[in-house]
């Protein structure tokens, strides 16, 4: 299949995604509070401060090293000097393969509990100019995060919550049902307060030219009752991706938002039973008084309909 070219053998991916140039080592950016900014320019430092600090990066992966602008910091072992270099130059063009393999498709680790309200940040903006780059399957142009909070006139964080499932391609799309299906089964009686939104991000000029056909593919595969909660975005969104730490676009991402649009939980890859137990508990704490009291702990194997345009 077209996606198979992204997942070669371990030996091939290891060769392509080496840890950089001879005599240099990667520097981690994980300890944001006391991070050593040597080698990072002022603009990039400011961009790092915009990142959601409640998101936990997997210590085993390469995504944790990536800086805004798709750079990493390298230290020359001979001179001790540090500098920013492009990710592909440092880690190889197929760095994302090693990242997926080392993290089990989970570059972001699920939060063990709700991100505290004082630490939580609002879901980043997308299509705020209203240029039509972000639309529902019903053809309505929307913007984020307003789309998630427009029904909460009281601006009450506990009034409602939204599970946002994000994918950039078919491989990531196939991982999302492991989160979505158990989630909807657990809170099916609370659809007025617990929502689910699927966000498909289509980057690159080629996909923009295929917008009509991609839209038609979704129209044919998504049930009518879910089309108003299925969003298609066409265009580049590097800042949006960096703020949410979605550096590797070959996996799926999950974000739980409270009633004011703040991210209170994040995860990636396929959901485990522990992931779902934690997520369901977070929803119950976030939106007390729900009708649904049961929990679903086993991710379902059913997959979302496949898209025709893999990348």
PDB file of C-alpha atoms in Angstrom:
ATOM      1  CA  UNK A   1       0.000   0.000   0.000  1.00  0.00           C
ATOM      2  CA  UNK A   2       1.148   3.634  -0.367  1.00  0.00           C
ATOM      3  CA  UNK A   3       1.678   3.827   3.398  1.00  0.00           C
ATOM      4  CA  UNK A   4       4.085   0.876   3.326  1.00  0.00           C
ATOM      5  CA  UNK A   5       6.899   3.104   2.116  1.00  0.00           C
ATOM      6  CA  UNK A   6       6.837   4.865   5.483  1.00  0.00           C
ATOM      7  CA  UNK A   7       7.452   1.634   7.380  1.00  0.00           C
ATOM      8  CA  UNK A   8      10.527  -0.162   6.079  1.00  0.00           C
ATOM      9  CA  UNK A   9      12.500  -2.808   7.954  1.00  0.00           C
ATOM     10  CA  UNK A  10      14.265  -1.997  11.203  1.00  0.00           C
ATOM     11  CA  UNK A  11      17.661  -2.149   9.559  1.00  0.00           C
ATOM     12  CA  UNK A  12      16.646   0.333   6.872  1.00  0.00           C
ATOM     13  CA  UNK A  13      15.081   2.776   9.308  1.00  0.00           C
ATOM     14  CA  UNK A  14      18.036   2.545  11.656  1.00  0.00           C
ATOM     15  CA  UNK A  15      20.414   3.486   8.861  1.00  0.00           C
ATOM     16  CA  UNK A  16      18.264   6.377   7.687  1.00  0.00           C
ATOM     17  CA  UNK A  17      17.556   7.817  11.129  1.00  0.00           C
ATOM     18  CA  UNK A  18      20.961   7.837  12.754  1.00  0.00           C
ATOM     19  CA  UNK A  19      21.519  10.130  15.691  1.00  0.00           C
ATOM     20  CA  UNK A  20      23.268  12.753  13.693  1.00  0.00           C
ATOM     21  CA  UNK A  21      26.640  13.840  12.516  1.00  0.00           C
ATOM     22  CA  UNK A  22      29.897  12.429  13.786  1.00  0.00           C
ATOM     23  CA  UNK A  23      31.178  13.980  16.985  1.00  0.00           C
ATOM     24  CA  UNK A  24      27.854  15.615  17.914  1.00  0.00           C
ATOM     25  CA  UNK A  25      25.131  14.695  20.404  1.00  0.00           C
ATOM     26  CA  UNK A  26      21.486  15.703  20.681  1.00  0.00           C
ATOM     27  CA  UNK A  27      20.466  17.866  23.614  1.00  0.00           C
ATOM     28  CA  UNK A  28      17.098  17.263  25.253  1.00  0.00           C
ATOM     29  CA  UNK A  29      14.548  20.037  25.826  1.00  0.00           C
ATOM     30  CA  UNK A  30      12.489  18.067  28.340  1.00  0.00           C
ATOM     31  CA  UNK A  31      13.167  20.057  31.506  1.00  0.00           C
ATOM     32  CA  UNK A  32      11.467  23.240  30.417  1.00  0.00           C
ATOM     33  CA  UNK A  33      11.765  24.939  33.796  1.00  0.00           C
ATOM     34  CA  UNK A  34      15.564  24.744  34.045  1.00  0.00           C
ATOM     35  CA  UNK A  35      16.425  24.153  30.400  1.00  0.00           C
ATOM     36  CA  UNK A  36      19.821  25.332  29.182  1.00  0.00           C
ATOM     37  CA  UNK A  37      19.070  27.645  26.258  1.00  0.00           C
ATOM     38  CA  UNK A  38      22.666  27.805  24.968  1.00  0.00           C
ATOM     39  CA  UNK A  39      22.674  27.447  21.201  1.00  0.00           C
ATOM     40  CA  UNK A  40      19.006  28.436  20.822  1.00  0.00           C
ATOM     41  CA  UNK A  41      18.176  31.822  19.323  1.00  0.00           C
ATOM     42  CA  UNK A  42      15.894  34.320  21.056  1.00  0.00           C
ATOM     43  CA  UNK A  43      12.957  33.791  18.690  1.00  0.00           C
ATOM     44  CA  UNK A  44      12.965  30.017  19.218  1.00  0.00           C
ATOM     45  CA  UNK A  45      13.165  30.468  22.979  1.00  0.00           C
ATOM     46  CA  UNK A  46      10.023  32.600  22.876  1.00  0.00           C
ATOM     47  CA  UNK A  47       8.241  30.021  20.720  1.00  0.00           C
ATOM     48  CA  UNK A  48       9.105  27.286  23.219  1.00  0.00           C
ATOM     49  CA  UNK A  49       7.264  29.199  25.923  1.00  0.00           C
ATOM     50  CA  UNK A  50       4.036  28.841  23.915  1.00  0.00           C
ATOM     51  CA  UNK A  51       4.103  25.062  24.142  1.00  0.00           C
ATOM     52  CA  UNK A  52       1.583  23.278  26.327  1.00  0.00           C
ATOM     53  CA  UNK A  53       3.568  22.408  29.420  1.00  0.00           C
ATOM     54  CA  UNK A  54       1.053  19.793  30.579  1.00  0.00           C
ATOM     55  CA  UNK A  55       1.883  17.527  27.629  1.00  0.00           C
ATOM     56  CA  UNK A  56       4.295  14.742  28.574  1.00  0.00           C
ATOM     57  CA  UNK A  57       6.854  13.718  25.947  1.00  0.00           C
ATOM     58  CA  UNK A  58       8.045  10.121  25.762  1.00  0.00           C
ATOM     59  CA  UNK A  59      11.613   9.881  27.099  1.00  0.00           C
ATOM     60  CA  UNK A  60      12.360   7.017  24.698  1.00  0.00           C
ATOM     61  CA  UNK A  61      11.559   8.987  21.550  1.00  0.00           C
ATOM     62  CA  UNK A  62      13.150  11.562  19.286  1.00  0.00           C
ATOM     63  CA  UNK A  63      10.161  13.931  19.256  1.00  0.00           C
ATOM     64  CA  UNK A  64      11.179  15.308  22.648  1.00  0.00           C
ATOM     65  CA  UNK A  65      14.315  16.824  21.107  1.00  0.00           C
ATOM     66  CA  UNK A  66      12.524  18.840  18.428  1.00  0.00           C
ATOM     67  CA  UNK A  67      12.448  22.635  18.719  1.00  0.00           C
ATOM     68  CA  UNK A  68      10.027  25.088  17.103  1.00  0.00           C
ATOM     69  CA  UNK A  69      10.772  25.501  13.427  1.00  0.00           C
ATOM     70  CA  UNK A  70      11.688  21.803  13.168  1.00  0.00           C
ATOM     71  CA  UNK A  71      15.203  22.162  14.575  1.00  0.00           C
ATOM     72  CA  UNK A  72      17.247  20.333  17.194  1.00  0.00           C
ATOM     73  CA  UNK A  73      20.236  21.505  19.253  1.00  0.00           C
ATOM     74  CA  UNK A  74      23.524  19.749  18.602  1.00  0.00           C
ATOM     75  CA  UNK A  75      26.642  19.798  20.766  1.00  0.00           C
ATOM     76  CA  UNK A  76      30.008  19.267  19.114  1.00  0.00           C
ATOM     77  CA  UNK A  77      31.932  16.860  21.342  1.00  0.00           C
ATOM     78  CA  UNK A  78      35.273  18.235  20.217  1.00  0.00           C
ATOM     79  CA  UNK A  79      34.628  21.947  20.732  1.00  0.00           C
ATOM     80  CA  UNK A  80      31.650  21.874  23.116  1.00  0.00           C
ATOM     81  CA  UNK A  81      29.845  24.430  20.954  1.00  0.00           C
ATOM     82  CA  UNK A  82      26.088  24.196  20.453  1.00  0.00           C
ATOM     83  CA  UNK A  83      24.003  25.106  17.466  1.00  0.00           C
ATOM     84  CA  UNK A  84      20.555  24.619  15.966  1.00  0.00           C
ATOM     85  CA  UNK A  85      20.330  22.379  12.925  1.00  0.00           C
ATOM     86  CA  UNK A  86      17.415  21.038  10.863  1.00  0.00           C
ATOM     87  CA  UNK A  87      15.858  17.813  12.149  1.00  0.00           C
ATOM     88  CA  UNK A  88      16.486  15.899   8.908  1.00  0.00           C
ATOM     89  CA  UNK A  89      20.131  16.981   8.838  1.00  0.00           C
ATOM     90  CA  UNK A  90      20.640  15.830  12.404  1.00  0.00           C
ATOM     91  CA  UNK A  91      18.510  12.689  12.668  1.00  0.00           C
ATOM     92  CA  UNK A  92      17.983  11.654   9.057  1.00  0.00           C
ATOM     93  CA  UNK A  93      14.964  11.981   6.784  1.00  0.00           C
ATOM     94  CA  UNK A  94      13.266   8.919   8.301  1.00  0.00           C
ATOM     95  CA  UNK A  95      13.720   9.954  11.929  1.00  0.00           C
ATOM     96  CA  UNK A  96       9.995   9.484  12.537  1.00  0.00           C
ATOM     97  CA  UNK A  97      10.319   5.721  11.949  1.00  0.00           C
ATOM     98  CA  UNK A  98      12.775   5.347  14.803  1.00  0.00           C
ATOM     99  CA  UNK A  99      10.618   7.642  16.928  1.00  0.00           C
ATOM    100  CA  UNK A 100       7.564   5.420  16.374  1.00  0.00           C
ATOM    101  CA  UNK A 101       9.489   2.211  16.964  1.00  0.00           C
ATOM    102  CA  UNK A 102      11.150   3.422  20.161  1.00  0.00           C
ATOM    103  CA  UNK A 103       7.927   4.806  21.637  1.00  0.00           C
ATOM    104  CA  UNK A 104       5.450   2.178  20.450  1.00  0.00           C
ATOM    105  CA  UNK A 105       3.743   4.862  18.309  1.00  0.00           C
ATOM    106  CA  UNK A 106       3.369   7.034  21.418  1.00  0.00           C
ATOM    107  CA  UNK A 107       5.641  10.113  21.212  1.00  0.00           C
ATOM    108  CA  UNK A 108       3.273  11.725  23.733  1.00  0.00           C
ATOM    109  CA  UNK A 109       2.644   9.847  26.988  1.00  0.00           C
ATOM    110  CA  UNK A 110      -0.890   9.893  28.388  1.00  0.00           C
ATOM    111  CA  UNK A 111      -1.318  12.126  31.413  1.00  0.00           C
ATOM    112  CA  UNK A 112      -1.801  10.053  34.603  1.00  0.00           C
ATOM    113  CA  UNK A 113      -4.454  12.523  35.790  1.00  0.00           C
ATOM    114  CA  UNK A 114      -6.087  15.775  34.767  1.00  0.00           C
ATOM    115  CA  UNK A 115      -3.681  18.577  33.916  1.00  0.00           C
ATOM    116  CA  UNK A 116      -4.265  21.092  36.755  1.00  0.00           C
ATOM    117  CA  UNK A 117      -6.416  24.041  35.706  1.00  0.00           C
ATOM    118  CA  UNK A 118      -3.684  26.518  36.638  1.00  0.00           C
ATOM    119  CA  UNK A 119      -1.240  24.728  34.317  1.00  0.00           C
ATOM    120  CA  UNK A 120      -3.648  24.019  31.458  1.00  0.00           C
ATOM    121  CA  UNK A 121      -3.555  26.118  28.290  1.00  0.00           C
ATOM    122  CA  UNK A 122      -6.228  26.828  25.705  1.00  0.00           C
ATOM    123  CA  UNK A 123      -6.230  24.685  22.572  1.00  0.00           C
ATOM    124  CA  UNK A 124      -4.265  26.595  19.893  1.00  0.00           C
ATOM    125  CA  UNK A 125      -5.878  28.628  17.146  1.00  0.00           C
ATOM    126  CA  UNK A 126      -6.596  27.339  13.668  1.00  0.00           C
ATOM    127  CA  UNK A 127      -8.314  29.209  10.812  1.00  0.00           C
ATOM    128  CA  UNK A 128      -8.995  32.309  12.897  1.00  0.00           C
ATOM    129  CA  UNK A 129      -8.925  34.389   9.701  1.00  0.00           C
ATOM    130  CA  UNK A 130     -11.886  32.441   8.358  1.00  0.00           C
ATOM    131  CA  UNK A 131     -10.228  31.730   5.005  1.00  0.00           C
ATOM    132  CA  UNK A 132     -12.070  28.442   4.562  1.00  0.00           C
ATOM    133  CA  UNK A 133      -9.067  26.247   5.301  1.00  0.00           C
ATOM    134  CA  UNK A 134     -10.991  24.523   8.125  1.00  0.00           C
ATOM    135  CA  UNK A 135     -14.515  23.244   7.484  1.00  0.00           C
ATOM    136  CA  UNK A 136     -16.938  20.663   8.816  1.00  0.00           C
ATOM    137  CA  UNK A 137     -18.201  17.976   6.449  1.00  0.00           C
ATOM    138  CA  UNK A 138     -21.384  20.030   6.230  1.00  0.00           C
ATOM    139  CA  UNK A 139     -19.383  22.788   4.547  1.00  0.00           C
ATOM    140  CA  UNK A 140     -19.403  25.216   7.483  1.00  0.00           C
ATOM    141  CA  UNK A 141     -16.215  27.256   7.905  1.00  0.00           C
ATOM    142  CA  UNK A 142     -15.125  27.136  11.546  1.00  0.00           C
ATOM    143  CA  UNK A 143     -12.209  28.280  13.687  1.00  0.00           C
ATOM    144  CA  UNK A 144     -10.479  26.771  16.682  1.00  0.00           C
ATOM    145  CA  UNK A 145     -10.804  26.874  19.619  1.00  0.00           C
ATOM    146  CA  UNK A 146     -14.135  28.750  19.223  1.00  0.00           C
ATOM    147  CA  UNK A 147     -15.706  25.655  17.675  1.00  0.00           C
ATOM    148  CA  UNK A 148     -15.282  23.766  20.966  1.00  0.00           C
ATOM    149  CA  UNK A 149     -16.579  26.484  23.297  1.00  0.00           C
ATOM    150  CA  UNK A 150     -19.357  28.222  21.351  1.00  0.00           C
ATOM    151  CA  UNK A 151     -22.117  26.263  23.138  1.00  0.00           C
ATOM    152  CA  UNK A 152     -20.768  27.024  26.605  1.00  0.00           C
ATOM    153  CA  UNK A 153     -22.161  30.513  27.110  1.00  0.00           C
ATOM    154  CA  UNK A 154     -21.529  30.388  30.850  1.00  0.00           C
ATOM    155  CA  UNK A 155     -17.817  29.747  30.221  1.00  0.00           C
ATOM    156  CA  UNK A 156     -17.968  27.077  32.910  1.00  0.00           C
ATOM    157  CA  UNK A 157     -15.005  24.638  32.656  1.00  0.00           C
ATOM    158  CA  UNK A 158     -17.107  21.794  34.094  1.00  0.00           C
ATOM    159  CA  UNK A 159     -20.181  22.368  31.919  1.00  0.00           C
ATOM    160  CA  UNK A 160     -18.902  20.223  29.059  1.00  0.00           C
ATOM    161  CA  UNK A 161     -15.827  18.593  27.575  1.00  0.00           C
ATOM    162  CA  UNK A 162     -14.600  17.563  24.123  1.00  0.00           C
ATOM    163  CA  UNK A 163     -12.363  14.727  22.995  1.00  0.00           C
ATOM    164  CA  UNK A 164     -10.378  15.948  19.977  1.00  0.00           C
ATOM    165  CA  UNK A 165      -8.871  13.199  17.820  1.00  0.00           C
ATOM    166  CA  UNK A 166      -6.200  14.390  15.359  1.00  0.00           C
ATOM    167  CA  UNK A 167      -4.684  12.525  12.401  1.00  0.00           C
ATOM    168  CA  UNK A 168      -2.501  13.580   9.482  1.00  0.00           C
ATOM    169  CA  UNK A 169      -2.718  10.394   7.411  1.00  0.00           C
ATOM    170  CA  UNK A 170      -4.231   6.937   7.220  1.00  0.00           C
ATOM    171  CA  UNK A 171      -1.785   5.337   9.646  1.00  0.00           C
ATOM    172  CA  UNK A 172      -2.655   7.826  12.365  1.00  0.00           C
ATOM    173  CA  UNK A 173      -6.338   7.625  11.464  1.00  0.00           C
ATOM    174  CA  UNK A 174      -6.374   3.878  12.140  1.00  0.00           C
ATOM    175  CA  UNK A 175      -5.234   4.421  15.733  1.00  0.00           C
ATOM    176  CA  UNK A 176      -8.013   6.823  16.705  1.00  0.00           C
ATOM    177  CA  UNK A 177     -10.907   4.319  17.057  1.00  0.00           C
ATOM    178  CA  UNK A 178      -9.091   2.695  19.991  1.00  0.00           C
ATOM    179  CA  UNK A 179      -9.826   5.962  21.833  1.00  0.00           C
ATOM    180  CA  UNK A 180     -13.050   7.134  20.198  1.00  0.00           C
ATOM    181  CA  UNK A 181     -15.136   3.960  20.289  1.00  0.00           C
ATOM    182  CA  UNK A 182     -14.739   3.176  24.029  1.00  0.00           C
ATOM    183  CA  UNK A 183     -15.120   6.870  24.818  1.00  0.00           C
ATOM    184  CA  UNK A 184     -18.433   7.154  22.989  1.00  0.00           C
ATOM    185  CA  UNK A 185     -19.703   3.915  24.518  1.00  0.00           C
ATOM    186  CA  UNK A 186     -18.859   5.164  27.996  1.00  0.00           C
ATOM    187  CA  UNK A 187     -20.552   8.550  27.580  1.00  0.00           C
ATOM    188  CA  UNK A 188     -23.253   7.882  24.998  1.00  0.00           C
ATOM    189  CA  UNK A 189     -25.956   9.098  27.385  1.00  0.00           C
ATOM    190  CA  UNK A 190     -24.217  12.439  27.853  1.00  0.00           C
ATOM    191  CA  UNK A 191     -23.868  13.652  24.264  1.00  0.00           C
ATOM    192  CA  UNK A 192     -25.070  17.116  25.286  1.00  0.00           C
ATOM    193  CA  UNK A 193     -22.091  17.545  27.607  1.00  0.00           C
ATOM    194  CA  UNK A 194     -19.456  15.154  26.248  1.00  0.00           C
ATOM    195  CA  UNK A 195     -18.489  15.674  22.613  1.00  0.00           C
ATOM    196  CA  UNK A 196     -16.104  13.985  20.192  1.00  0.00           C
ATOM    197  CA  UNK A 197     -14.457  15.788  17.259  1.00  0.00           C
ATOM    198  CA  UNK A 198     -12.314  14.277  14.517  1.00  0.00           C
ATOM    199  CA  UNK A 199      -9.755  16.685  13.018  1.00  0.00           C
ATOM    200  CA  UNK A 200      -8.053  15.624   9.783  1.00  0.00           C
ATOM    201  CA  UNK A 201      -5.045  17.792   8.920  1.00  0.00           C
ATOM    202  CA  UNK A 202      -4.042  17.721   5.259  1.00  0.00           C
ATOM    203  CA  UNK A 203      -0.708  19.455   4.699  1.00  0.00           C
ATOM    204  CA  UNK A 204       1.074  20.176   1.449  1.00  0.00           C
ATOM    205  CA  UNK A 205       0.160  21.654  -1.914  1.00  0.00           C
ATOM    206  CA  UNK A 206      -0.677  18.274  -3.444  1.00  0.00           C
ATOM    207  CA  UNK A 207      -3.360  17.501  -0.877  1.00  0.00           C
ATOM    208  CA  UNK A 208      -4.776  21.012  -1.235  1.00  0.00           C
ATOM    209  CA  UNK A 209      -5.211  20.346  -4.961  1.00  0.00           C
ATOM    210  CA  UNK A 210      -7.008  17.101  -4.073  1.00  0.00           C
ATOM    211  CA  UNK A 211      -9.305  18.816  -1.566  1.00  0.00           C
ATOM    212  CA  UNK A 212     -12.504  18.064  -3.512  1.00  0.00           C
ATOM    213  CA  UNK A 213     -11.723  14.340  -3.776  1.00  0.00           C
ATOM    214  CA  UNK A 214     -10.615  14.009  -0.150  1.00  0.00           C
ATOM    215  CA  UNK A 215     -13.783  15.754   0.978  1.00  0.00           C
ATOM    216  CA  UNK A 216     -15.877  13.384  -1.156  1.00  0.00           C
ATOM    217  CA  UNK A 217     -14.102  10.409   0.378  1.00  0.00           C
ATOM    218  CA  UNK A 218     -14.994  11.614   3.876  1.00  0.00           C
ATOM    219  CA  UNK A 219     -18.551  12.396   2.822  1.00  0.00           C
ATOM    220  CA  UNK A 220     -18.983   8.804   1.690  1.00  0.00           C
ATOM    221  CA  UNK A 221     -17.442   7.218   4.781  1.00  0.00           C
ATOM    222  CA  UNK A 222     -18.564   9.348   7.734  1.00  0.00           C
ATOM    223  CA  UNK A 223     -22.146   8.839   9.064  1.00  0.00           C
ATOM    224  CA  UNK A 224     -24.451  11.805   8.568  1.00  0.00           C
ATOM    225  CA  UNK A 225     -24.872  12.392  12.310  1.00  0.00           C
ATOM    226  CA  UNK A 226     -21.097  12.815  12.747  1.00  0.00           C
ATOM    227  CA  UNK A 227     -20.396  15.160   9.855  1.00  0.00           C
ATOM    228  CA  UNK A 228     -20.896  18.312  11.909  1.00  0.00           C
ATOM    229  CA  UNK A 229     -18.141  17.115  14.279  1.00  0.00           C
ATOM    230  CA  UNK A 230     -15.693  16.047  11.553  1.00  0.00           C
ATOM    231  CA  UNK A 231     -13.270  18.795  10.539  1.00  0.00           C
ATOM    232  CA  UNK A 232     -10.999  18.922   7.497  1.00  0.00           C
ATOM    233  CA  UNK A 233      -8.059  21.320   7.449  1.00  0.00           C
ATOM    234  CA  UNK A 234      -6.020  22.084   4.329  1.00  0.00           C
ATOM    235  CA  UNK A 235      -2.811  24.059   4.644  1.00  0.00           C
ATOM    236  CA  UNK A 236       0.353  24.368   6.666  1.00  0.00           C
ATOM    237  CA  UNK A 237       0.143  24.682  10.466  1.00  0.00           C
ATOM    238  CA  UNK A 238       3.670  24.384  11.951  1.00  0.00           C
ATOM    239  CA  UNK A 239       2.906  26.571  14.992  1.00  0.00           C
ATOM    240  CA  UNK A 240      -0.286  24.645  15.756  1.00  0.00           C
ATOM    241  CA  UNK A 241       1.587  21.344  15.605  1.00  0.00           C
ATOM    242  CA  UNK A 242       4.499  22.581  17.725  1.00  0.00           C
ATOM    243  CA  UNK A 243       2.345  23.981  20.524  1.00  0.00           C
ATOM    244  CA  UNK A 244       0.673  20.571  20.912  1.00  0.00           C
ATOM    245  CA  UNK A 245       3.975  18.704  20.373  1.00  0.00           C
ATOM    246  CA  UNK A 246       2.662  16.823  17.327  1.00  0.00           C
ATOM    247  CA  UNK A 247       6.091  16.616  15.693  1.00  0.00           C
ATOM    248  CA  UNK A 248       5.631  13.115  14.308  1.00  0.00           C
ATOM    249  CA  UNK A 249       2.731  13.101  11.858  1.00  0.00           C
ATOM    250  CA  UNK A 250       2.695   9.319  11.385  1.00  0.00           C
ATOM    251  CA  UNK A 251       0.618   8.626  14.496  1.00  0.00           C
ATOM    252  CA  UNK A 252      -2.691   9.758  16.007  1.00  0.00           C
ATOM    253  CA  UNK A 253      -3.153  12.276  18.825  1.00  0.00           C
ATOM    254  CA  UNK A 254      -5.852  12.762  21.452  1.00  0.00           C
ATOM    255  CA  UNK A 255      -6.691  15.864  23.491  1.00  0.00           C
ATOM    256  CA  UNK A 256      -9.403  16.287  26.124  1.00  0.00           C
ATOM    257  CA  UNK A 257     -10.660  19.864  26.432  1.00  0.00           C
ATOM    258  CA  UNK A 258     -12.721  21.357  29.245  1.00  0.00           C
ATOM    259  CA  UNK A 259     -15.641  23.728  28.735  1.00  0.00           C
ATOM    260  CA  UNK A 260     -13.358  26.723  28.176  1.00  0.00           C
ATOM    261  CA  UNK A 261     -11.210  24.950  25.571  1.00  0.00           C
ATOM    262  CA  UNK A 262      -8.242  24.196  27.824  1.00  0.00           C
ATOM    263  CA  UNK A 263      -6.300  20.974  27.247  1.00  0.00           C
ATOM    264  CA  UNK A 264      -6.655  18.806  30.362  1.00  0.00           C
ATOM    265  CA  UNK A 265      -5.390  15.469  28.984  1.00  0.00           C
ATOM    266  CA  UNK A 266      -3.256  14.386  26.023  1.00  0.00           C
ATOM    267  CA  UNK A 267      -2.196  11.073  24.508  1.00  0.00           C
ATOM    268  CA  UNK A 268      -1.060   9.455  21.282  1.00  0.00           C
ATOM    269  CA  UNK A 269      -0.913   6.167  19.388  1.00  0.00           C
ATOM    270  CA  UNK A 270      -3.339   3.356  20.171  1.00  0.00           C
ATOM    271  CA  UNK A 271      -5.133   3.505  23.501  1.00  0.00           C
ATOM    272  CA  UNK A 272      -4.333   0.867  26.090  1.00  0.00           C
ATOM    273  CA  UNK A 273      -6.844  -0.229  28.711  1.00  0.00           C
ATOM    274  CA  UNK A 274      -4.923   1.900  31.220  1.00  0.00           C
ATOM    275  CA  UNK A 275      -5.175   4.904  28.883  1.00  0.00           C
ATOM    276  CA  UNK A 276      -8.947   4.508  28.666  1.00  0.00           C
ATOM    277  CA  UNK A 277      -9.390   4.024  32.398  1.00  0.00           C
ATOM    278  CA  UNK A 278      -7.480   7.250  33.019  1.00  0.00           C
ATOM    279  CA  UNK A 279      -9.278   9.184  30.277  1.00  0.00           C
ATOM    280  CA  UNK A 280     -12.730   8.099  31.449  1.00  0.00           C
ATOM    281  CA  UNK A 281     -11.868   8.993  35.038  1.00  0.00           C
ATOM    282  CA  UNK A 282     -10.633  12.400  33.869  1.00  0.00           C
ATOM    283  CA  UNK A 283     -13.943  13.064  32.116  1.00  0.00           C
ATOM    284  CA  UNK A 284     -15.898  12.156  35.255  1.00  0.00           C
ATOM    285  CA  UNK A 285     -13.784  14.523  37.343  1.00  0.00           C
ATOM    286  CA  UNK A 286     -13.943  17.252  34.722  1.00  0.00           C
ATOM    287  CA  UNK A 287     -17.720  17.126  34.173  1.00  0.00           C
ATOM    288  CA  UNK A 288     -19.402  15.928  37.384  1.00  0.00           C
ATOM    289  CA  UNK A 289     -23.028  14.817  37.375  1.00  0.00           C
ATOM    290  CA  UNK A 290     -22.969  12.847  34.129  1.00  0.00           C
ATOM    291  CA  UNK A 291     -25.687  10.273  33.477  1.00  0.00           C
ATOM    292  CA  UNK A 292     -23.123   7.677  32.428  1.00  0.00           C
ATOM    293  CA  UNK A 293     -21.553   5.999  35.437  1.00  0.00           C
ATOM    294  CA  UNK A 294     -19.996   2.930  33.828  1.00  0.00           C
ATOM    295  CA  UNK A 295     -16.594   2.736  32.225  1.00  0.00           C
ATOM    296  CA  UNK A 296     -15.154   1.053  29.178  1.00  0.00           C
ATOM    297  CA  UNK A 297     -11.592  -0.107  29.708  1.00  0.00           C
ATOM    298  CA  UNK A 298     -10.841  -2.207  26.642  1.00  0.00           C
ATOM    299  CA  UNK A 299     -10.132  -0.347  23.405  1.00  0.00           C
ATOM    300  CA  UNK A 300     -12.174  -1.684  20.503  1.00  0.00           C
ATOM    301  CA  UNK A 301     -10.565  -3.010  17.351  1.00  0.00           C
ATOM    302  CA  UNK A 302     -13.063  -1.441  15.015  1.00  0.00           C
ATOM    303  CA  UNK A 303     -11.429   1.126  12.746  1.00  0.00           C
ATOM    304  CA  UNK A 304     -12.637   4.320  11.187  1.00  0.00           C
ATOM    305  CA  UNK A 305     -13.369   4.153   7.434  1.00  0.00           C
ATOM    306  CA  UNK A 306     -10.180   4.402   5.434  1.00  0.00           C
ATOM    307  CA  UNK A 307      -9.326   7.475   3.445  1.00  0.00           C
ATOM    308  CA  UNK A 308      -8.504   7.050  -0.205  1.00  0.00           C
ATOM    309  CA  UNK A 309      -5.551   9.380  -0.160  1.00  0.00           C
ATOM    310  CA  UNK A 310      -2.722   8.006   1.950  1.00  0.00           C
ATOM    311  CA  UNK A 311       0.387  10.004   2.561  1.00  0.00           C
TER     312      UNK A 311
END
